[in-house]
Amino acid sequence: MTVRRARLLAVVISAAIIVVLAVLAVRATGDPRRPAAAGATSPAATAASPTGPPPPPVLVPGRPGEPAVARSAQELRDDSPPRYNGLDTVFVQMMIPHHEQALEMSTLAQERAGDPRIRAYADRIRAGQGPEIKVLRGWLATRGLPETAPGHDHAGMRGMQSPEAMKRLTAARGVEFDRLFIAMMTDHHQGAVTMATDLLSVGVDATLNELATSLATEQAIEIARLRELTPP
C-alpha cells in the first residue's frame, strides 16, 4: 500500500468514527423529535402506515361517442341494491310487446317481401330485438315484477301498429308488402326512439339508461336505412 492510499484510508476511518460518536451522543441526550412515551405514535406516523397498496383504477366505458374514463375502485364500489323507479318498470313492460310486434312484422317479410333487401333487413331485426326481449324479461324477473302492467293498453304505445294494419300487412305481397312494411316499421321505430329518449330524462336504472341510449341510436339509424329501401 502506498503512503497516499494509507493517508486516504485513515481520513475515511476518522470521519466514520466521528459520525458514529455523534449519533451515540444524540441518543444519549435524547432526540427531541422522538415521542416521549415508548409506545406513543404520532398522528402523522399513523396516517403514513398503509394497510396495503391501493387498488388499481377501473376503466369505465363512456356512452356512445364518448371516451372511457378511469375511476378509482373506491368511487365505483356500491353495495346498495340497484335503483329503479316506476317509470323504468313501465318502459320495460311496454318495450317487450313493442319488440314482439317488430318480430312479428319481420317474420311476415320472409315469405311476402318482394325485395331481398327487405328480407335481409327483417333478419337483422330478429337478430337484434330477440335478445333484447330476453334482457328486458330478465330485468323484470330479477326484481320480481310482472311482465305486463295491470290495465295497461299496449295499443296506445307510440309506434304500435293497429290490428287492422297488421292484417293488411299479412295480406300483402311483393312491392305492396315492401311499401307497407317500410311505412309501418319506420313508424314503429320512431315510437321506440321516442319511448327510449323519454326514459333517459325520467328513469334512474343505470342498465336501462344504457339500453335506452343504444336503442334510440340504433333505431334512428335503422329508420334511415328503411327510407333507402323504399320502392320507386
PDB file of C-alpha atoms in Angstrom:
ATOM      1  CA  MET A   1       0.000   0.000   0.000  1.00  0.00           C
ATOM      2  CA  THR A   2       1.384   3.442  -0.931  1.00  0.00           C
ATOM      3  CA  VAL A   3       1.665   6.315   1.523  1.00  0.00           C
ATOM      4  CA  ARG A   4      -1.077   8.259  -0.341  1.00  0.00           C
ATOM      5  CA  ARG A   5      -3.580   5.393  -0.034  1.00  0.00           C
ATOM      6  CA  ALA A   6      -2.732   4.895   3.613  1.00  0.00           C
ATOM      7  CA  ARG A   7      -3.424   8.553   4.353  1.00  0.00           C
ATOM      8  CA  LEU A   8      -6.776   8.416   2.440  1.00  0.00           C
ATOM      9  CA  LEU A   9      -7.845   5.330   4.380  1.00  0.00           C
ATOM     10  CA  ALA A  10      -7.003   6.991   7.659  1.00  0.00           C
ATOM     11  CA  VAL A  11      -9.122  10.042   6.762  1.00  0.00           C
ATOM     12  CA  VAL A  12     -12.141   7.860   5.875  1.00  0.00           C
ATOM     13  CA  ILE A  13     -11.875   5.852   9.090  1.00  0.00           C
ATOM     14  CA  SER A  14     -11.610   9.031  11.161  1.00  0.00           C
ATOM     15  CA  ALA A  15     -14.714  10.511   9.517  1.00  0.00           C
ATOM     16  CA  ALA A  16     -16.702   7.337  10.172  1.00  0.00           C
ATOM     17  CA  ILE A  17     -15.682   7.353  13.833  1.00  0.00           C
ATOM     18  CA  ILE A  18     -16.795  10.981  14.207  1.00  0.00           C
ATOM     19  CA  VAL A  19     -20.230  10.200  12.706  1.00  0.00           C
ATOM     20  CA  VAL A  20     -20.735   7.194  15.000  1.00  0.00           C
ATOM     21  CA  LEU A  21     -19.774   9.205  18.097  1.00  0.00           C
ATOM     22  CA  ALA A  22     -22.196  11.978  17.096  1.00  0.00           C
ATOM     23  CA  VAL A  23     -25.098   9.546  16.701  1.00  0.00           C
ATOM     24  CA  LEU A  24     -24.359   7.943  20.091  1.00  0.00           C
ATOM     25  CA  ALA A  25     -24.242  11.358  21.715  1.00  0.00           C
ATOM     26  CA  VAL A  26     -27.642  12.328  20.316  1.00  0.00           C
ATOM     27  CA  ARG A  27     -29.216   9.072  21.510  1.00  0.00           C
ATOM     28  CA  ALA A  28     -27.715   9.517  24.954  1.00  0.00           C
ATOM     29  CA  THR A  29     -29.050  13.057  25.411  1.00  0.00           C
ATOM     30  CA  GLY A  30     -32.468  12.265  23.876  1.00  0.00           C
ATOM     31  CA  ASP A  31     -33.810  13.189  20.447  1.00  0.00           C
ATOM     32  CA  PRO A  32     -36.497  15.898  20.790  1.00  0.00           C
ATOM     33  CA  ARG A  33     -38.135  14.594  17.629  1.00  0.00           C
ATOM     34  CA  ARG A  34     -38.773  11.184  19.238  1.00  0.00           C
ATOM     35  CA  PRO A  35     -42.061  10.651  21.182  1.00  0.00           C
ATOM     36  CA  ALA A  36     -41.844  10.936  24.970  1.00  0.00           C
ATOM     37  CA  ALA A  37     -43.516   7.578  25.562  1.00  0.00           C
ATOM     38  CA  ALA A  38     -42.095   4.456  24.038  1.00  0.00           C
ATOM     39  CA  GLY A  39     -45.486   3.194  22.932  1.00  0.00           C
ATOM     40  CA  ALA A  40     -46.777   6.530  21.587  1.00  0.00           C
ATOM     41  CA  THR A  41     -47.137   7.143  17.907  1.00  0.00           C
ATOM     42  CA  SER A  42     -47.684  10.440  16.157  1.00  0.00           C
ATOM     43  CA  PRO A  43     -50.790  11.050  14.024  1.00  0.00           C
ATOM     44  CA  ALA A  44     -48.573  11.521  11.006  1.00  0.00           C
ATOM     45  CA  ALA A  45     -46.931   8.164  11.573  1.00  0.00           C
ATOM     46  CA  THR A  46     -50.317   6.513  11.965  1.00  0.00           C
ATOM     47  CA  ALA A  47     -51.621   8.082   8.769  1.00  0.00           C
ATOM     48  CA  ALA A  48     -48.469   7.172   6.879  1.00  0.00           C
ATOM     49  CA  SER A  49     -48.730   3.475   7.667  1.00  0.00           C
ATOM     50  CA  PRO A  50     -50.685   1.987   4.766  1.00  0.00           C
ATOM     51  CA  THR A  51     -52.736  -1.152   5.125  1.00  0.00           C
ATOM     52  CA  GLY A  52     -51.811  -2.235   1.619  1.00  0.00           C
ATOM     53  CA  PRO A  53     -51.351  -0.948  -1.901  1.00  0.00           C
ATOM     54  CA  PRO A  54     -54.349   0.958  -3.304  1.00  0.00           C
ATOM     55  CA  PRO A  55     -56.444  -0.928  -5.853  1.00  0.00           C
ATOM     56  CA  PRO A  56     -55.804  -0.037  -9.496  1.00  0.00           C
ATOM     57  CA  PRO A  57     -58.187   2.360 -11.254  1.00  0.00           C
ATOM     58  CA  VAL A  58     -61.117   0.945 -13.211  1.00  0.00           C
ATOM     59  CA  LEU A  59     -61.703   1.934 -16.841  1.00  0.00           C
ATOM     60  CA  VAL A  60     -65.383   2.839 -17.205  1.00  0.00           C
ATOM     61  CA  PRO A  61     -66.682   2.876 -20.809  1.00  0.00           C
ATOM     62  CA  GLY A  62     -68.470   6.040 -21.885  1.00  0.00           C
ATOM     63  CA  ARG A  63     -71.741   6.414 -23.705  1.00  0.00           C
ATOM     64  CA  PRO A  64     -71.804   6.112 -27.484  1.00  0.00           C
ATOM     65  CA  GLY A  65     -69.424   8.716 -28.890  1.00  0.00           C
ATOM     66  CA  GLU A  66     -67.814   9.470 -25.500  1.00  0.00           C
ATOM     67  CA  PRO A  67     -64.348   8.305 -24.347  1.00  0.00           C
ATOM     68  CA  ALA A  68     -63.758   5.889 -21.490  1.00  0.00           C
ATOM     69  CA  VAL A  69     -62.931   7.372 -18.079  1.00  0.00           C
ATOM     70  CA  ALA A  70     -60.606   5.994 -15.377  1.00  0.00           C
ATOM     71  CA  ARG A  71     -62.302   5.873 -11.949  1.00  0.00           C
ATOM     72  CA  SER A  72     -60.954   4.742  -8.586  1.00  0.00           C
ATOM     73  CA  ALA A  73     -62.216   1.423  -7.285  1.00  0.00           C
ATOM     74  CA  GLN A  74     -63.474   3.129  -4.089  1.00  0.00           C
ATOM     75  CA  GLU A  75     -65.548   5.521  -6.164  1.00  0.00           C
ATOM     76  CA  LEU A  76     -67.270   2.697  -8.048  1.00  0.00           C
ATOM     77  CA  ARG A  77     -67.833   0.414  -5.084  1.00  0.00           C
ATOM     78  CA  ASP A  78     -71.519   0.440  -4.232  1.00  0.00           C
ATOM     79  CA  ASP A  79     -73.125  -2.253  -2.092  1.00  0.00           C
ATOM     80  CA  SER A  80     -76.590  -0.730  -2.255  1.00  0.00           C
ATOM     81  CA  PRO A  81     -79.318  -2.557  -4.209  1.00  0.00           C
ATOM     82  CA  PRO A  82     -79.961  -1.465  -7.803  1.00  0.00           C
ATOM     83  CA  ARG A  83     -82.101   1.657  -8.049  1.00  0.00           C
ATOM     84  CA  TYR A  84     -85.126   1.912 -10.319  1.00  0.00           C
ATOM     85  CA  ASN A  85     -88.449   3.689 -10.332  1.00  0.00           C
ATOM     86  CA  GLY A  86     -91.948   3.088 -11.654  1.00  0.00           C
ATOM     87  CA  LEU A  87     -91.172   4.725 -14.975  1.00  0.00           C
ATOM     88  CA  ASP A  88     -88.291   2.288 -15.522  1.00  0.00           C
ATOM     89  CA  THR A  89     -90.702  -0.579 -14.908  1.00  0.00           C
ATOM     90  CA  VAL A  90     -93.362   0.766 -17.284  1.00  0.00           C
ATOM     91  CA  PHE A  91     -90.754   1.259 -20.008  1.00  0.00           C
ATOM     92  CA  VAL A  92     -89.685  -2.383 -19.793  1.00  0.00           C
ATOM     93  CA  GLN A  93     -93.263  -3.651 -19.678  1.00  0.00           C
ATOM     94  CA  MET A  94     -94.128  -1.604 -22.776  1.00  0.00           C
ATOM     95  CA  MET A  95     -90.964  -2.331 -24.738  1.00  0.00           C
ATOM     96  CA  ILE A  96     -91.449  -6.113 -24.587  1.00  0.00           C
ATOM     97  CA  PRO A  97     -94.698  -6.183 -26.642  1.00  0.00           C
ATOM     98  CA  HIS A  98     -93.321  -3.358 -28.783  1.00  0.00           C
ATOM     99  CA  HIS A  99     -90.338  -5.517 -29.758  1.00  0.00           C
ATOM    100  CA  GLU A 100     -92.566  -8.554 -30.149  1.00  0.00           C
ATOM    101  CA  GLN A 101     -94.630  -6.762 -32.803  1.00  0.00           C
ATOM    102  CA  ALA A 102     -91.446  -5.843 -34.675  1.00  0.00           C
ATOM    103  CA  LEU A 103     -90.504  -9.536 -34.658  1.00  0.00           C
ATOM    104  CA  GLU A 104     -93.970 -10.435 -35.957  1.00  0.00           C
ATOM    105  CA  MET A 105     -93.656  -7.973 -38.830  1.00  0.00           C
ATOM    106  CA  SER A 106     -90.155  -9.249 -39.625  1.00  0.00           C
ATOM    107  CA  THR A 107     -91.365 -12.838 -39.729  1.00  0.00           C
ATOM    108  CA  LEU A 108     -94.029 -11.895 -42.288  1.00  0.00           C
ATOM    109  CA  ALA A 109     -91.316 -10.445 -44.529  1.00  0.00           C
ATOM    110  CA  GLN A 110     -89.636 -13.815 -45.081  1.00  0.00           C
ATOM    111  CA  GLU A 111     -92.357 -15.095 -47.446  1.00  0.00           C
ATOM    112  CA  ARG A 112     -94.045 -11.859 -48.523  1.00  0.00           C
ATOM    113  CA  ALA A 113     -91.324  -9.285 -49.287  1.00  0.00           C
ATOM    114  CA  GLY A 114     -90.520  -8.693 -52.934  1.00  0.00           C
ATOM    115  CA  ASP A 115     -87.156  -7.038 -52.344  1.00  0.00           C
ATOM    116  CA  PRO A 116     -84.466  -9.372 -50.930  1.00  0.00           C
ATOM    117  CA  ARG A 117     -83.009  -6.389 -49.070  1.00  0.00           C
ATOM    118  CA  ILE A 118     -86.237  -6.188 -47.081  1.00  0.00           C
ATOM    119  CA  ARG A 119     -85.852  -9.830 -46.078  1.00  0.00           C
ATOM    120  CA  ALA A 120     -82.233  -9.223 -45.056  1.00  0.00           C
ATOM    121  CA  TYR A 121     -83.313  -6.194 -43.044  1.00  0.00           C
ATOM    122  CA  ALA A 122     -86.011  -8.268 -41.311  1.00  0.00           C
ATOM    123  CA  ASP A 123     -83.365 -10.851 -40.373  1.00  0.00           C
ATOM    124  CA  ARG A 124     -81.315  -8.136 -38.654  1.00  0.00           C
ATOM    125  CA  ILE A 125     -84.335  -7.006 -36.664  1.00  0.00           C
ATOM    126  CA  ARG A 126     -84.933 -10.540 -35.389  1.00  0.00           C
ATOM    127  CA  ALA A 127     -81.266 -10.967 -34.530  1.00  0.00           C
ATOM    128  CA  GLY A 128     -81.185  -7.712 -32.569  1.00  0.00           C
ATOM    129  CA  GLN A 129     -84.551  -7.393 -30.862  1.00  0.00           C
ATOM    130  CA  GLY A 130     -84.982 -11.057 -29.946  1.00  0.00           C
ATOM    131  CA  PRO A 131     -82.078 -10.979 -27.439  1.00  0.00           C
ATOM    132  CA  GLU A 132     -83.216  -7.568 -26.164  1.00  0.00           C
ATOM    133  CA  ILE A 133     -86.587  -9.064 -25.194  1.00  0.00           C
ATOM    134  CA  LYS A 134     -84.742 -11.654 -23.079  1.00  0.00           C
ATOM    135  CA  VAL A 135     -82.784  -8.881 -21.365  1.00  0.00           C
ATOM    136  CA  LEU A 136     -85.973  -6.950 -20.610  1.00  0.00           C
ATOM    137  CA  ARG A 137     -87.734 -10.023 -19.226  1.00  0.00           C
ATOM    138  CA  GLY A 138     -84.693 -10.839 -17.107  1.00  0.00           C
ATOM    139  CA  TRP A 139     -84.717  -7.302 -15.701  1.00  0.00           C
ATOM    140  CA  LEU A 140     -88.309  -7.759 -14.535  1.00  0.00           C
ATOM    141  CA  ALA A 141     -87.756 -11.289 -13.219  1.00  0.00           C
ATOM    142  CA  THR A 142     -84.729 -10.231 -11.158  1.00  0.00           C
ATOM    143  CA  ARG A 143     -86.874  -7.647  -9.387  1.00  0.00           C
ATOM    144  CA  GLY A 144     -89.915  -9.860  -9.014  1.00  0.00           C
ATOM    145  CA  LEU A 145     -92.014  -7.636 -11.270  1.00  0.00           C
ATOM    146  CA  PRO A 146     -94.810  -8.787 -13.640  1.00  0.00           C
ATOM    147  CA  GLU A 147     -94.242  -8.708 -17.390  1.00  0.00           C
ATOM    148  CA  THR A 148     -97.386  -6.686 -18.003  1.00  0.00           C
ATOM    149  CA  ALA A 149     -98.820  -3.791 -16.027  1.00  0.00           C
ATOM    150  CA  PRO A 150    -102.450  -4.317 -14.940  1.00  0.00           C
ATOM    151  CA  GLY A 151    -104.829  -2.245 -17.033  1.00  0.00           C
ATOM    152  CA  HIS A 152    -102.155  -1.079 -19.470  1.00  0.00           C
ATOM    153  CA  ASP A 153    -103.275  -0.774 -23.118  1.00  0.00           C
ATOM    154  CA  HIS A 154    -100.427  -1.787 -25.431  1.00  0.00           C
ATOM    155  CA  ALA A 155    -102.322  -0.471 -28.451  1.00  0.00           C
ATOM    156  CA  GLY A 156    -101.781   3.071 -27.226  1.00  0.00           C
ATOM    157  CA  MET A 157     -97.989   2.839 -27.242  1.00  0.00           C
ATOM    158  CA  ARG A 158     -96.034   5.075 -29.594  1.00  0.00           C
ATOM    159  CA  GLY A 159     -95.408   3.399 -32.936  1.00  0.00           C
ATOM    160  CA  MET A 160     -97.540   0.370 -32.121  1.00  0.00           C
ATOM    161  CA  GLN A 161     -99.395  -0.783 -35.245  1.00  0.00           C
ATOM    162  CA  SER A 162    -103.124  -1.451 -35.063  1.00  0.00           C
ATOM    163  CA  PRO A 163    -104.630  -4.933 -35.611  1.00  0.00           C
ATOM    164  CA  GLU A 164    -106.141  -3.650 -38.866  1.00  0.00           C
ATOM    165  CA  ALA A 165    -102.727  -2.513 -40.142  1.00  0.00           C
ATOM    166  CA  MET A 166    -101.217  -5.878 -39.244  1.00  0.00           C
ATOM    167  CA  LYS A 167    -103.991  -7.628 -41.203  1.00  0.00           C
ATOM    168  CA  ARG A 168    -103.237  -5.514 -44.280  1.00  0.00           C
ATOM    169  CA  LEU A 169     -99.545  -6.318 -43.980  1.00  0.00           C
ATOM    170  CA  THR A 170    -100.304 -10.035 -43.649  1.00  0.00           C
ATOM    171  CA  ALA A 171    -102.442  -9.987 -46.800  1.00  0.00           C
ATOM    172  CA  ALA A 172     -99.927  -8.033 -48.919  1.00  0.00           C
ATOM    173  CA  ARG A 173     -97.279  -9.493 -51.228  1.00  0.00           C
ATOM    174  CA  GLY A 174     -94.345  -8.223 -53.274  1.00  0.00           C
ATOM    175  CA  VAL A 175     -93.976  -4.478 -53.796  1.00  0.00           C
ATOM    176  CA  GLU A 176     -97.204  -3.769 -51.902  1.00  0.00           C
ATOM    177  CA  PHE A 177     -95.823  -5.594 -48.890  1.00  0.00           C
ATOM    178  CA  ASP A 178     -92.499  -3.780 -49.166  1.00  0.00           C
ATOM    179  CA  ARG A 179     -94.206  -0.364 -49.113  1.00  0.00           C
ATOM    180  CA  LEU A 180     -96.413  -1.256 -46.154  1.00  0.00           C
ATOM    181  CA  PHE A 181     -93.540  -2.871 -44.250  1.00  0.00           C
ATOM    182  CA  ILE A 182     -91.261   0.156 -44.654  1.00  0.00           C
ATOM    183  CA  ALA A 183     -94.001   2.621 -43.661  1.00  0.00           C
ATOM    184  CA  MET A 184     -95.139   0.607 -40.645  1.00  0.00           C
ATOM    185  CA  MET A 185     -91.657  -0.304 -39.425  1.00  0.00           C
ATOM    186  CA  THR A 186     -90.473   3.296 -39.778  1.00  0.00           C
ATOM    187  CA  ASP A 187     -93.387   4.467 -37.619  1.00  0.00           C
ATOM    188  CA  HIS A 188     -92.691   1.599 -35.206  1.00  0.00           C
ATOM    189  CA  HIS A 189     -89.018   2.577 -34.861  1.00  0.00           C
ATOM    190  CA  GLN A 190     -89.872   6.245 -34.379  1.00  0.00           C
ATOM    191  CA  GLY A 191     -92.133   5.288 -31.498  1.00  0.00           C
ATOM    192  CA  ALA A 192     -89.356   3.243 -29.892  1.00  0.00           C
ATOM    193  CA  VAL A 193     -86.907   6.138 -30.243  1.00  0.00           C
ATOM    194  CA  THR A 194     -89.380   8.474 -28.519  1.00  0.00           C
ATOM    195  CA  MET A 195     -90.001   5.997 -25.691  1.00  0.00           C
ATOM    196  CA  ALA A 196     -86.269   5.461 -25.152  1.00  0.00           C
ATOM    197  CA  THR A 197     -85.499   9.191 -25.248  1.00  0.00           C
ATOM    198  CA  ASP A 198     -88.263   9.900 -22.735  1.00  0.00           C
ATOM    199  CA  LEU A 199     -86.845   7.300 -20.358  1.00  0.00           C
ATOM    200  CA  LEU A 200     -83.432   8.998 -20.336  1.00  0.00           C
ATOM    201  CA  SER A 201     -84.978  12.049 -18.686  1.00  0.00           C
ATOM    202  CA  VAL A 202     -87.107  10.252 -16.066  1.00  0.00           C
ATOM    203  CA  GLY A 203     -85.590   6.797 -15.383  1.00  0.00           C
ATOM    204  CA  VAL A 204     -82.939   6.069 -12.748  1.00  0.00           C
ATOM    205  CA  ASP A 205     -81.835   2.499 -13.542  1.00  0.00           C
ATOM    206  CA  ALA A 206     -78.300   2.520 -14.983  1.00  0.00           C
ATOM    207  CA  THR A 207     -78.767  -0.648 -17.059  1.00  0.00           C
ATOM    208  CA  LEU A 208     -81.944   0.668 -18.682  1.00  0.00           C
ATOM    209  CA  ASN A 209     -80.264   4.011 -19.273  1.00  0.00           C
ATOM    210  CA  GLU A 210     -77.566   2.288 -21.337  1.00  0.00           C
ATOM    211  CA  LEU A 211     -80.129   0.127 -23.133  1.00  0.00           C
ATOM    212  CA  ALA A 212     -82.331   3.131 -23.982  1.00  0.00           C
ATOM    213  CA  THR A 213     -79.335   5.077 -25.294  1.00  0.00           C
ATOM    214  CA  SER A 214     -78.301   2.173 -27.515  1.00  0.00           C
ATOM    215  CA  LEU A 215     -81.866   1.550 -28.666  1.00  0.00           C
ATOM    216  CA  ALA A 216     -82.506   5.187 -29.615  1.00  0.00           C
ATOM    217  CA  THR A 217     -79.224   5.388 -31.534  1.00  0.00           C
ATOM    218  CA  GLU A 218     -79.595   2.102 -33.398  1.00  0.00           C
ATOM    219  CA  GLN A 219     -83.228   2.558 -34.379  1.00  0.00           C
ATOM    220  CA  ALA A 220     -82.616   6.086 -35.632  1.00  0.00           C
ATOM    221  CA  ILE A 221     -80.009   4.563 -37.962  1.00  0.00           C
ATOM    222  CA  GLU A 222     -82.463   1.836 -38.992  1.00  0.00           C
ATOM    223  CA  ILE A 223     -85.043   4.469 -39.956  1.00  0.00           C
ATOM    224  CA  ALA A 224     -82.548   5.987 -42.392  1.00  0.00           C
ATOM    225  CA  ARG A 225     -81.850   2.525 -43.860  1.00  0.00           C
ATOM    226  CA  LEU A 226     -85.566   1.838 -44.321  1.00  0.00           C
ATOM    227  CA  ARG A 227     -86.010   5.044 -46.272  1.00  0.00           C
ATOM    228  CA  GLU A 228     -83.247   3.962 -48.632  1.00  0.00           C
ATOM    229  CA  LEU A 229     -85.181   0.742 -49.338  1.00  0.00           C
ATOM    230  CA  THR A 230     -88.431   2.487 -50.319  1.00  0.00           C
ATOM    231  CA  PRO A 231     -89.531   1.284 -53.787  1.00  0.00           C
ATOM    232  CA  PRO A 232     -89.559   3.993 -56.503  1.00  0.00           C
TER     233      PRO A 232
END
